[in-house]
mmCIF file of C-alpha atoms and ligand atoms in Angstrom:
data_model
loop_
_atom_site.group_PDB
_atom_site.id
_atom_site.type_symbol
_atom_site.label_atom_id
_atom_site.label_comp_id
_atom_site.label_asym_id
_atom_site.label_seq_id
_atom_site.Cartn_x
_atom_site.Cartn_y
_atom_site.Cartn_z
ATOM 1 C CA MET A 123 18.060 161.963 129.844
ATOM 2 C CA ASP A 124 15.298 163.296 127.606
ATOM 3 C CA MET A 125 12.664 160.851 126.481
ATOM 4 C CA LEU A 126 10.913 162.178 123.380
ATOM 5 C CA ARG A 127 7.337 161.179 122.681
ATOM 6 C CA ASP A 128 4.977 161.671 119.702
ATOM 7 C CA ALA A 129 4.079 165.239 120.734
ATOM 8 C CA ASP A 130 7.790 166.235 120.828
ATOM 9 C CA VAL A 131 8.592 164.953 117.337
ATOM 10 C CA ASP A 132 7.830 166.692 114.050
ATOM 11 C CA PRO A 133 6.725 164.108 111.452
ATOM 12 C CA ALA A 134 7.231 166.610 108.565
ATOM 13 C CA PRO A 135 10.847 165.657 107.677
ATOM 14 C CA LEU A 136 9.481 162.431 106.136
ATOM 15 C CA ASP A 137 6.616 164.160 104.282
ATOM 16 C CA GLY A 138 6.844 163.332 100.590
ATOM 17 C CA LYS A 139 9.953 161.214 101.217
ATOM 18 C CA ARG A 140 10.405 157.649 100.029
ATOM 19 C CA VAL A 141 11.922 155.062 102.364
ATOM 20 C CA ALA A 142 13.655 151.901 101.090
ATOM 21 C CA ILE A 143 13.623 149.107 103.660
ATOM 22 C CA VAL A 144 16.615 146.924 102.800
ATOM 23 C CA GLY A 145 15.728 143.384 103.907
ATOM 24 C CA TYR A 146 12.360 141.941 104.855
ATOM 25 C CA GLY A 147 13.124 139.856 107.946
ATOM 26 C CA ASN A 148 12.238 140.346 111.569
ATOM 27 C CA GLN A 149 12.778 144.135 111.683
ATOM 28 C CA GLY A 150 12.289 144.841 107.968
ATOM 29 C CA ARG A 151 8.764 143.455 107.883
ATOM 30 C CA ALA A 152 7.677 145.293 111.055
ATOM 31 C CA GLN A 153 9.243 148.629 110.130
ATOM 32 C CA ALA A 154 7.962 148.532 106.537
ATOM 33 C CA LEU A 155 4.387 147.805 107.630
ATOM 34 C CA ASN A 156 4.430 150.372 110.452
ATOM 35 C CA LEU A 157 5.790 153.047 108.072
ATOM 36 C CA LYS A 158 3.138 152.213 105.489
ATOM 37 C CA ASP A 159 0.371 152.414 108.097
ATOM 38 C CA SER A 160 1.802 155.790 109.166
ATOM 39 C CA GLY A 161 1.316 157.044 105.595
ATOM 40 C CA ILE A 162 4.959 156.892 104.488
ATOM 41 C CA ASP A 163 5.885 155.930 100.916
ATOM 42 C CA VAL A 164 7.787 152.644 101.400
ATOM 43 C CA VAL A 165 9.555 150.278 99.054
ATOM 44 C CA VAL A 166 11.058 146.990 100.231
ATOM 45 C CA ALA A 167 14.504 146.454 98.710
ATOM 46 C CA LEU A 168 15.376 142.809 98.050
ATOM 47 C CA ARG A 169 18.111 140.835 96.323
ATOM 48 C CA GLY A 170 17.323 138.980 93.090
ATOM 49 C CA GLY A 171 15.446 135.712 93.665
ATOM 50 C CA SER A 172 14.466 136.684 97.209
ATOM 51 C CA GLY A 173 11.850 134.430 98.744
ATOM 52 C CA SER A 174 10.509 137.447 100.648
ATOM 53 C CA MET A 175 9.187 139.257 97.560
ATOM 54 C CA VAL A 176 5.866 137.401 97.476
ATOM 55 C CA GLU A 177 5.377 137.806 101.213
ATOM 56 C CA ALA A 178 6.030 141.558 101.157
ATOM 57 C CA GLU A 179 3.782 142.095 98.148
ATOM 58 C CA SER A 180 0.962 140.064 99.650
ATOM 59 C CA ALA A 181 1.206 142.325 102.725
ATOM 60 C CA GLY A 182 0.456 145.230 100.356
ATOM 61 C CA LEU A 183 4.014 146.567 100.130
ATOM 62 C CA GLN A 184 5.847 147.728 97.029
ATOM 63 C CA THR A 185 9.033 145.785 96.326
ATOM 64 C CA ALA A 186 12.012 146.337 94.036
ATOM 65 C CA LEU A 187 15.508 145.015 93.510
ATOM 66 C CA LEU A 188 18.180 146.582 95.721
ATOM 67 C CA ASP A 189 19.616 149.064 93.203
ATOM 68 C CA ASP A 190 16.241 150.284 91.892
ATOM 69 C CA ALA A 191 14.740 150.626 95.357
ATOM 70 C CA VAL A 192 17.699 152.457 96.823
ATOM 71 C CA SER A 193 18.136 154.816 93.892
ATOM 72 C CA SER A 194 14.465 155.847 94.174
ATOM 73 C CA ALA A 195 14.646 156.531 97.928
ATOM 74 C CA ASP A 196 15.443 159.486 100.172
ATOM 75 C CA VAL A 197 16.050 157.195 103.136
ATOM 76 C CA ALA A 198 17.560 153.685 103.000
ATOM 77 C CA MET A 199 17.234 151.560 106.131
ATOM 78 C CA MET A 200 19.731 148.680 106.505
ATOM 79 C CA LEU A 201 17.623 145.825 107.872
ATOM 80 C CA ALA A 202 19.542 142.794 106.668
ATOM 81 C CA PRO A 203 21.619 140.814 109.219
ATOM 82 C CA ASP A 204 24.572 142.794 110.620
ATOM 83 C CA GLU A 205 27.186 140.365 109.322
ATOM 84 C CA VAL A 206 26.222 141.029 105.679
ATOM 85 C CA HIS A 207 26.195 144.834 106.031
ATOM 86 C CA ALA A 208 29.740 145.299 104.714
ATOM 87 C CA ALA A 209 29.085 143.517 101.399
ATOM 88 C CA LEU A 210 25.543 144.842 101.144
ATOM 89 C CA TYR A 211 26.635 148.448 101.660
ATOM 90 C CA ARG A 212 29.314 148.054 98.959
ATOM 91 C CA GLU A 213 26.556 146.849 96.630
ATOM 92 C CA ILE A 214 24.076 149.644 97.322
ATOM 93 C CA GLU A 215 26.467 152.577 97.828
ATOM 94 C CA PRO A 216 26.695 153.527 94.128
ATOM 95 C CA HIS A 217 22.895 153.714 94.009
ATOM 96 C CA LEU A 218 22.338 155.876 97.091
ATOM 97 C CA ARG A 219 21.233 159.382 96.104
ATOM 98 C CA GLU A 220 23.499 162.320 96.897
ATOM 99 C CA GLY A 221 22.459 163.625 100.353
ATOM 100 C CA ALA A 222 20.213 160.638 101.121
ATOM 101 C CA ALA A 223 19.830 159.296 104.662
ATOM 102 C CA LEU A 224 21.181 155.877 105.605
ATOM 103 C CA GLY A 225 19.592 154.321 108.697
ATOM 104 C CA PHE A 226 20.478 151.373 110.932
ATOM 105 C CA SER A 227 18.643 149.552 113.714
ATOM 106 C CA HIS A 228 21.860 148.457 115.430
ATOM 107 C CA GLY A 229 25.082 150.407 115.825
ATOM 108 C CA LEU A 230 27.381 147.428 115.225
ATOM 109 C CA SER A 231 28.352 147.788 111.583
ATOM 110 C CA VAL A 232 29.214 151.488 111.827
ATOM 111 C CA ARG A 233 30.808 151.276 115.307
ATOM 112 C CA PHE A 234 33.100 148.431 114.268
ATOM 113 C CA GLY A 235 33.933 149.726 110.802
ATOM 114 C CA LEU A 236 32.071 147.168 108.674
ATOM 115 C CA VAL A 237 30.408 150.122 106.956
ATOM 116 C CA THR A 238 32.006 153.523 106.366
ATOM 117 C CA PRO A 239 29.216 155.606 104.868
ATOM 118 C CA ARG A 240 29.902 158.076 102.063
ATOM 119 C CA SER A 241 30.491 161.580 103.386
ATOM 120 C CA ASP A 242 27.464 163.165 101.672
ATOM 121 C CA LEU A 243 25.013 160.872 103.498
ATOM 122 C CA ASP A 244 23.103 161.519 106.702
ATOM 123 C CA VAL A 245 23.677 158.480 108.917
ATOM 124 C CA PHE A 246 21.270 157.721 111.752
ATOM 125 C CA LEU A 247 20.361 154.969 114.174
ATOM 126 C CA LEU A 248 16.838 154.044 115.170
ATOM 127 C CA ALA A 249 17.030 150.862 117.212
ATOM 128 C CA PRO A 250 13.729 149.542 118.568
ATOM 129 C CA LYS A 251 14.534 147.815 121.862
ATOM 130 C CA GLY A 252 12.894 144.499 121.084
ATOM 131 C CA PRO A 253 12.030 142.095 118.286
ATOM 132 C CA GLY A 254 10.243 143.123 115.112
ATOM 133 C CA THR A 255 7.259 140.892 115.866
ATOM 134 C CA ALA A 256 6.570 142.886 119.047
ATOM 135 C CA LEU A 257 7.295 146.218 117.291
ATOM 136 C CA ARG A 258 4.540 145.382 114.814
ATOM 137 C CA SER A 259 1.983 144.007 117.265
ATOM 138 C CA LEU A 260 2.430 146.952 119.659
ATOM 139 C CA TYR A 261 1.955 149.371 116.765
ATOM 140 C CA GLN A 262 -1.253 147.576 115.761
ATOM 141 C CA GLN A 263 -2.538 147.912 119.336
ATOM 142 C CA GLY A 264 -1.934 151.671 119.216
ATOM 143 C CA LYS A 265 1.138 151.302 121.457
ATOM 144 C CA GLY A 266 4.868 151.445 120.755
ATOM 145 C CA MET A 267 8.266 150.067 121.689
ATOM 146 C CA ILE A 268 11.023 152.241 123.148
ATOM 147 C CA GLY A 269 13.609 153.158 120.527
ATOM 148 C CA VAL A 270 17.180 154.421 120.793
ATOM 149 C CA TRP A 271 18.271 157.057 118.274
ATOM 150 C CA ALA A 272 21.602 158.565 117.294
ATOM 151 C CA VAL A 273 23.254 160.515 114.506
ATOM 152 C CA GLU A 274 26.678 159.441 113.285
ATOM 153 C CA GLN A 275 26.955 161.794 110.339
ATOM 154 C CA ASP A 276 24.953 164.940 109.632
ATOM 155 C CA ALA A 277 25.781 165.861 106.056
ATOM 156 C CA THR A 278 22.637 167.842 105.273
ATOM 157 C CA GLY A 279 21.739 169.302 108.661
ATOM 158 C CA ASN A 280 18.549 167.171 108.660
ATOM 159 C CA ALA A 281 19.877 163.895 110.098
ATOM 160 C CA GLN A 282 18.427 164.330 113.583
ATOM 161 C CA ALA A 283 15.026 165.466 112.293
ATOM 162 C CA ILE A 284 14.853 162.462 109.942
ATOM 163 C CA ALA A 285 15.900 160.015 112.676
ATOM 164 C CA LEU A 286 13.222 161.312 115.046
ATOM 165 C CA ALA A 287 10.499 161.417 112.380
ATOM 166 C CA TYR A 288 11.448 157.845 111.417
ATOM 167 C CA GLY A 289 11.194 156.754 115.064
ATOM 168 C CA ARG A 290 7.758 158.365 115.263
ATOM 169 C CA ALA A 291 6.573 156.726 112.032
ATOM 170 C CA ILE A 292 7.463 153.199 113.199
ATOM 171 C CA GLY A 293 5.630 153.831 116.488
ATOM 172 C CA CYS A 294 8.605 154.052 118.850
ATOM 173 C CA ALA A 295 7.857 157.636 119.930
ATOM 174 C CA ARG A 296 4.544 156.409 121.375
ATOM 175 C CA ALA A 297 6.659 154.700 124.067
ATOM 176 C CA GLY A 298 9.698 156.993 123.964
ATOM 177 C CA LEU A 299 12.820 157.838 121.965
ATOM 178 C CA ILE A 300 16.114 157.881 123.885
ATOM 179 C CA ALA A 301 19.221 159.636 122.592
ATOM 180 C CA SER A 302 22.426 157.599 122.371
ATOM 181 C CA SER A 303 25.337 157.057 119.991
ATOM 182 C CA PHE A 304 26.191 154.225 117.597
ATOM 183 C CA ALA A 305 29.035 153.171 119.891
ATOM 184 C CA GLU A 306 27.013 153.198 123.101
ATOM 185 C CA GLU A 307 24.063 151.334 121.585
ATOM 186 C CA ALA A 308 26.260 148.722 119.897
ATOM 187 C CA GLU A 309 28.413 148.060 122.945
ATOM 188 C CA ALA A 310 25.501 147.886 125.414
ATOM 189 C CA ASP A 311 23.465 145.639 123.117
ATOM 190 C CA LEU A 312 26.335 143.218 122.437
ATOM 191 C CA PHE A 313 27.218 143.138 126.143
ATOM 192 C CA ASN A 314 23.631 142.285 127.121
ATOM 193 C CA GLU A 315 23.395 139.570 124.475
ATOM 194 C CA GLN A 316 26.466 137.824 125.828
ATOM 195 C CA ALA A 317 26.418 138.494 129.538
ATOM 196 C CA VAL A 318 22.847 139.092 130.647
ATOM 197 C CA VAL A 319 19.485 138.366 129.047
ATOM 198 C CA TRP A 320 20.355 136.207 126.038
ATOM 199 C CA GLY A 321 23.624 134.603 127.199
ATOM 200 C CA GLY A 322 23.719 134.679 130.988
ATOM 201 C CA VAL A 323 20.077 133.933 131.802
ATOM 202 C CA PRO A 324 19.616 130.800 129.635
ATOM 203 C CA GLU A 325 22.894 129.331 130.941
ATOM 204 C CA LEU A 326 21.735 129.999 134.515
ATOM 205 C CA LEU A 327 18.454 128.195 133.798
ATOM 206 C CA ILE A 328 20.296 125.228 132.277
ATOM 207 C CA ALA A 329 22.766 125.035 135.172
ATOM 208 C CA GLY A 330 19.908 125.154 137.697
ATOM 209 C CA PHE A 331 17.976 122.432 135.858
ATOM 210 C CA GLU A 332 21.030 120.157 135.636
ATOM 211 C CA THR A 333 21.933 120.707 139.302
ATOM 212 C CA LEU A 334 18.454 119.660 140.438
ATOM 213 C CA VAL A 335 18.388 116.613 138.138
ATOM 214 C CA GLU A 336 21.846 115.516 139.347
ATOM 215 C CA GLY A 337 20.494 115.968 142.882
ATOM 216 C CA GLY A 338 17.737 113.416 142.175
ATOM 217 C CA VAL A 339 14.846 115.738 141.281
ATOM 218 C CA SER A 340 12.668 114.654 138.356
ATOM 219 C CA PRO A 341 13.388 116.491 135.099
ATOM 220 C CA GLU A 342 9.780 117.671 134.923
ATOM 221 C CA LEU A 343 9.861 119.323 138.340
ATOM 222 C CA ALA A 344 13.365 120.693 137.733
ATOM 223 C CA TYR A 345 12.126 122.237 134.485
ATOM 224 C CA LEU A 346 9.040 123.776 136.070
ATOM 225 C CA GLU A 347 11.100 125.278 138.894
ATOM 226 C CA CYS A 348 14.107 126.550 136.977
ATOM 227 C CA VAL A 349 12.755 127.393 133.532
ATOM 228 C CA GLY A 350 8.969 127.462 133.739
ATOM 229 C CA GLU A 351 8.847 130.329 136.228
ATOM 230 C CA LEU A 352 10.916 132.723 134.138
ATOM 231 C CA HIS A 353 7.955 134.399 132.475
ATOM 232 C CA LEU A 354 6.400 135.100 135.887
ATOM 233 C CA ILE A 355 9.355 137.146 137.102
ATOM 234 C CA ALA A 356 9.705 138.832 133.694
ATOM 235 C CA GLU A 357 6.089 139.967 133.819
ATOM 236 C CA LEU A 358 6.432 141.212 137.414
ATOM 237 C CA ILE A 359 9.612 143.166 136.636
ATOM 238 C CA GLU A 360 7.996 144.675 133.537
ATOM 239 C CA ALA A 361 4.937 145.756 135.541
ATOM 240 C CA ARG A 362 6.550 146.810 138.853
ATOM 241 C CA GLY A 363 10.367 147.046 138.531
ATOM 242 C CA ILE A 364 12.784 144.815 140.488
ATOM 243 C CA ALA A 365 12.041 146.336 143.917
ATOM 244 C CA GLY A 366 8.279 146.131 143.257
ATOM 245 C CA MET A 367 8.611 142.500 142.124
ATOM 246 C CA LYS A 368 10.270 141.604 145.435
ATOM 247 C CA GLU A 369 7.430 143.192 147.389
ATOM 248 C CA VAL A 370 4.776 140.924 145.883
ATOM 249 C CA ILE A 371 6.507 137.552 146.120
ATOM 250 C CA SER A 372 6.244 135.458 149.304
ATOM 251 C CA ASN A 373 8.573 136.139 152.231
ATOM 252 C CA THR A 374 9.994 132.667 151.580
ATOM 253 C CA ALA A 375 10.930 133.516 148.003
ATOM 254 C CA GLU A 376 12.175 136.975 148.967
ATOM 255 C CA LEU A 377 14.471 135.671 151.720
ATOM 256 C CA GLY A 378 15.704 132.893 149.432
ATOM 257 C CA ALA A 379 16.530 135.466 146.756
ATOM 258 C CA LEU A 380 18.321 137.652 149.306
ATOM 259 C CA LEU A 381 20.477 134.822 150.614
ATOM 260 C CA GLY A 382 21.138 133.096 147.290
ATOM 261 C CA GLY A 383 21.233 135.750 144.586
ATOM 262 C CA LYS A 384 24.527 137.433 145.409
ATOM 263 C CA ARG A 385 26.110 134.077 146.254
ATOM 264 C CA ILE A 386 25.490 132.953 142.663
ATOM 265 C CA VAL A 387 26.171 136.282 140.938
ATOM 266 C CA ASP A 388 29.336 137.015 142.899
ATOM 267 C CA ASP A 389 32.411 139.156 142.247
ATOM 268 C CA GLY A 390 33.731 136.528 139.814
ATOM 269 C CA VAL A 391 30.635 136.937 137.640
ATOM 270 C CA ARG A 392 30.997 140.729 137.725
ATOM 271 C CA ARG A 393 34.687 140.461 136.803
ATOM 272 C CA ARG A 394 33.861 138.263 133.813
ATOM 273 C CA MET A 395 31.084 140.679 132.810
ATOM 274 C CA ALA A 396 33.672 143.466 132.767
ATOM 275 C CA GLU A 397 35.890 141.238 130.592
ATOM 276 C CA VAL A 398 33.023 140.701 128.153
ATOM 277 C CA LEU A 399 32.446 144.459 127.934
ATOM 278 C CA ALA A 400 36.152 145.101 127.302
ATOM 279 C CA GLU A 401 36.244 142.419 124.582
ATOM 280 C CA VAL A 402 33.134 143.841 122.915
ATOM 281 C CA ARG A 403 34.717 147.312 122.913
ATOM 282 C CA ALA A 404 37.914 145.914 121.421
ATOM 283 C CA GLY A 405 35.890 144.569 118.473
ATOM 284 C CA ARG A 406 36.388 140.871 119.241
ATOM 285 C CA PHE A 407 32.722 140.002 118.921
ATOM 286 C CA ALA A 408 32.330 141.882 115.634
ATOM 287 C CA GLU A 409 35.302 139.889 114.331
ATOM 288 C CA ALA A 410 33.785 136.597 115.542
ATOM 289 C CA LEU A 411 30.482 137.457 113.845
ATOM 290 C CA GLY A 412 32.261 138.079 110.539
ATOM 291 C CA ASN A 413 34.144 134.772 110.855
ATOM 292 C CA GLU A 414 30.912 132.952 111.621
ATOM 293 C CA GLU A 415 29.288 134.273 108.462
ATOM 294 C CA ALA A 416 32.377 133.372 106.425
ATOM 295 C CA SER A 417 32.245 129.793 107.755
ATOM 296 C CA GLY A 418 28.614 129.369 106.692
ATOM 297 C CA TYR A 419 27.463 129.669 110.338
ATOM 298 C CA ALA A 420 29.118 126.343 111.287
ATOM 299 C CA ARG A 421 29.407 127.125 115.001
ATOM 300 C CA LEU A 422 25.813 128.330 115.260
ATOM 301 C CA GLU A 423 24.475 125.279 113.394
ATOM 302 C CA GLU A 424 26.386 122.939 115.711
ATOM 303 C CA ALA A 425 25.146 124.760 118.839
ATOM 304 C CA ARG A 426 21.538 124.650 117.578
ATOM 305 C CA ARG A 427 21.826 120.904 116.922
ATOM 306 C CA LYS A 428 23.289 120.227 120.389
ATOM 307 C CA ALA A 429 20.682 122.379 122.158
ATOM 308 C CA ARG A 430 17.897 120.332 120.536
ATOM 309 C CA SER A 431 19.258 117.020 121.852
ATOM 310 C CA THR A 432 19.450 117.765 125.594
ATOM 311 C CA LEU A 433 17.402 116.295 128.453
ATOM 312 C CA LEU A 434 16.127 119.797 129.171
ATOM 313 C CA GLU A 435 14.731 120.093 125.650
ATOM 314 C CA ALA A 436 13.137 116.627 125.771
ATOM 315 C CA THR A 437 11.537 117.580 129.102
ATOM 316 C CA TYR A 438 10.191 120.805 127.586
ATOM 317 C CA GLN A 439 8.660 118.814 124.731
ATOM 318 C CA ARG A 440 7.080 116.294 127.138
ATOM 319 C CA LEU A 441 5.589 119.056 129.280
ATOM 320 C CA LYS A 442 4.202 120.768 126.182
ATOM 321 C CA GLY A 443 2.687 117.476 125.057
ATOM 322 C CA GLY A 444 4.947 117.416 122.009
ATOM 323 C CA ALA A 445 6.736 114.095 122.779
HETATM 324 N N1 NAP B 530 15.769 140.726 115.121
HETATM 325 C C1 NAP B 530 15.314 141.799 115.748
HETATM 326 O O1 NAP B 530 14.174 141.856 116.169
HETATM 327 C C2 NAP B 530 16.169 143.023 115.926
HETATM 328 C C3 NAP B 530 15.951 143.894 117.016
HETATM 329 C C4 NAP B 530 16.638 145.124 117.047
HETATM 330 C C5 NAP B 530 17.551 145.424 116.048
HETATM 331 N N2 NAP B 530 17.785 144.515 115.027
HETATM 332 C C6 NAP B 530 18.701 144.876 113.964
HETATM 333 O O2 NAP B 530 17.953 144.960 112.755
HETATM 334 C C7 NAP B 530 18.759 144.552 111.650
HETATM 335 C C8 NAP B 530 18.066 143.423 110.912
HETATM 336 O O3 NAP B 530 18.016 142.286 111.774
HETATM 337 P P1 NAP B 530 16.919 141.145 111.550
HETATM 338 O O4 NAP B 530 17.069 140.190 112.681
HETATM 339 O O5 NAP B 530 15.596 141.777 111.279
HETATM 340 O O6 NAP B 530 17.491 140.492 110.202
HETATM 341 P P2 NAP B 530 16.935 139.220 109.435
HETATM 342 O O7 NAP B 530 15.541 138.888 109.886
HETATM 343 O O8 NAP B 530 17.928 138.110 109.545
HETATM 344 O O9 NAP B 530 16.938 139.770 107.924
HETATM 345 C C9 NAP B 530 16.532 138.957 106.910
HETATM 346 C C10 NAP B 530 16.384 139.771 105.644
HETATM 347 O O10 NAP B 530 17.685 140.212 105.209
HETATM 348 C C11 NAP B 530 17.846 139.845 103.849
HETATM 349 N N3 NAP B 530 19.234 139.527 103.536
HETATM 350 C C12 NAP B 530 20.039 138.609 104.138
HETATM 351 N N4 NAP B 530 21.242 138.584 103.561
HETATM 352 C C13 NAP B 530 21.200 139.495 102.562
HETATM 353 C C14 NAP B 530 22.137 139.910 101.585
HETATM 354 N N5 NAP B 530 23.372 139.405 101.545
HETATM 355 N N6 NAP B 530 21.759 140.866 100.698
HETATM 356 C C15 NAP B 530 20.512 141.398 100.740
HETATM 357 N N7 NAP B 530 19.573 141.036 101.636
HETATM 358 C C16 NAP B 530 19.917 140.094 102.537
HETATM 359 C C17 NAP B 530 16.998 138.610 103.683
HETATM 360 O O11 NAP B 530 16.754 138.470 102.317
HETATM 361 P P3 NAP B 530 15.898 137.258 101.699
HETATM 362 O O12 NAP B 530 14.498 137.622 101.979
HETATM 363 O O13 NAP B 530 16.273 137.305 100.278
HETATM 364 O O14 NAP B 530 16.357 136.018 102.415
HETATM 365 C C18 NAP B 530 15.781 138.957 104.520
HETATM 366 O O15 NAP B 530 14.861 139.727 103.774
HETATM 367 C C19 NAP B 530 20.108 144.179 112.239
HETATM 368 O O16 NAP B 530 20.948 145.299 112.186
HETATM 369 C C20 NAP B 530 19.778 143.827 113.689
HETATM 370 O O17 NAP B 530 20.856 143.961 114.585
HETATM 371 C C21 NAP B 530 17.105 143.334 114.952
#
């Protein structure tokens, strides 16, 4: 797989072009500021009454209402939450210029049919592989965050060049741009969120904490063992890879990991992971996300409330000196 870096990417396709960043949240803020610092003409596109207008303007960015911003732009980047993309695209579509480029930072809404872009548009993906806060801070340090790019629709013949130049301008090509497709990026990202880093790992930490507490260990020690050490392994894996991480931990920890790891993550876990992937590909998660938005995020609100009232959370607060 080719990994493109700054020297491989021509910035010229964005010369003299105006980019509308639709939404000023986690990704919108970071991408708008990185583009501006890379010398790109940026306008932040916001809905009427948006609380983000003052914040964006005080960061030195131009802002405009959705229709004005989009109609003045050569590239419109969809950086509002995925679950509002369908309605938002319907709203902005009449204002998108003929032959403009429409960009996404996640493949979900195109892969699962929430958005079917007009046929005259170039449609590209530039998905930084991490949160906007880190995308911005890395850029400010002269570094970058790996980004995944793809072209779904090449109406003008320039879609790939614009995607790559965009990835360079937000700093991702400093770390590397990896080619993919909307489908591959969306499916892999949704799978990871459910089964691995954001779904699987926290549940493993909680289960470990509760097992130790039920076994008579103090909540504080259980927390330090099962949750508090996570950043240590994350840093080691980031710096050395998984094999390298194992080489620098004690023989005790390494043998424990060898004996215990595959006992916990057994064939049953792998079978359920495969089920998650199949469900993601069948569009079940995209459907659930739409239902969640339609319900006013009832399930998410309830889960957030419950997570705040656990022994694990109270222990975290005590250890942090917050309670
Ligand atoms: N979070 C990440 O770091 C991350 C990482 C990689 C990819 N992505 C992708 O990046 C995209 C943006 O995600 P995000 O987490 O950055 O979103 P976010 O922070 O939740 O986006 C918030 C922004 O979207 C605007 N917005 C919300 N609903 C809107 C509507 N109906 N009409 C117009 N604007 C609306 C908000 O407007 P107001 O200011 O008016 O409230 C706000 O400016 C998604 O496709 C996501 O999958 C995100």
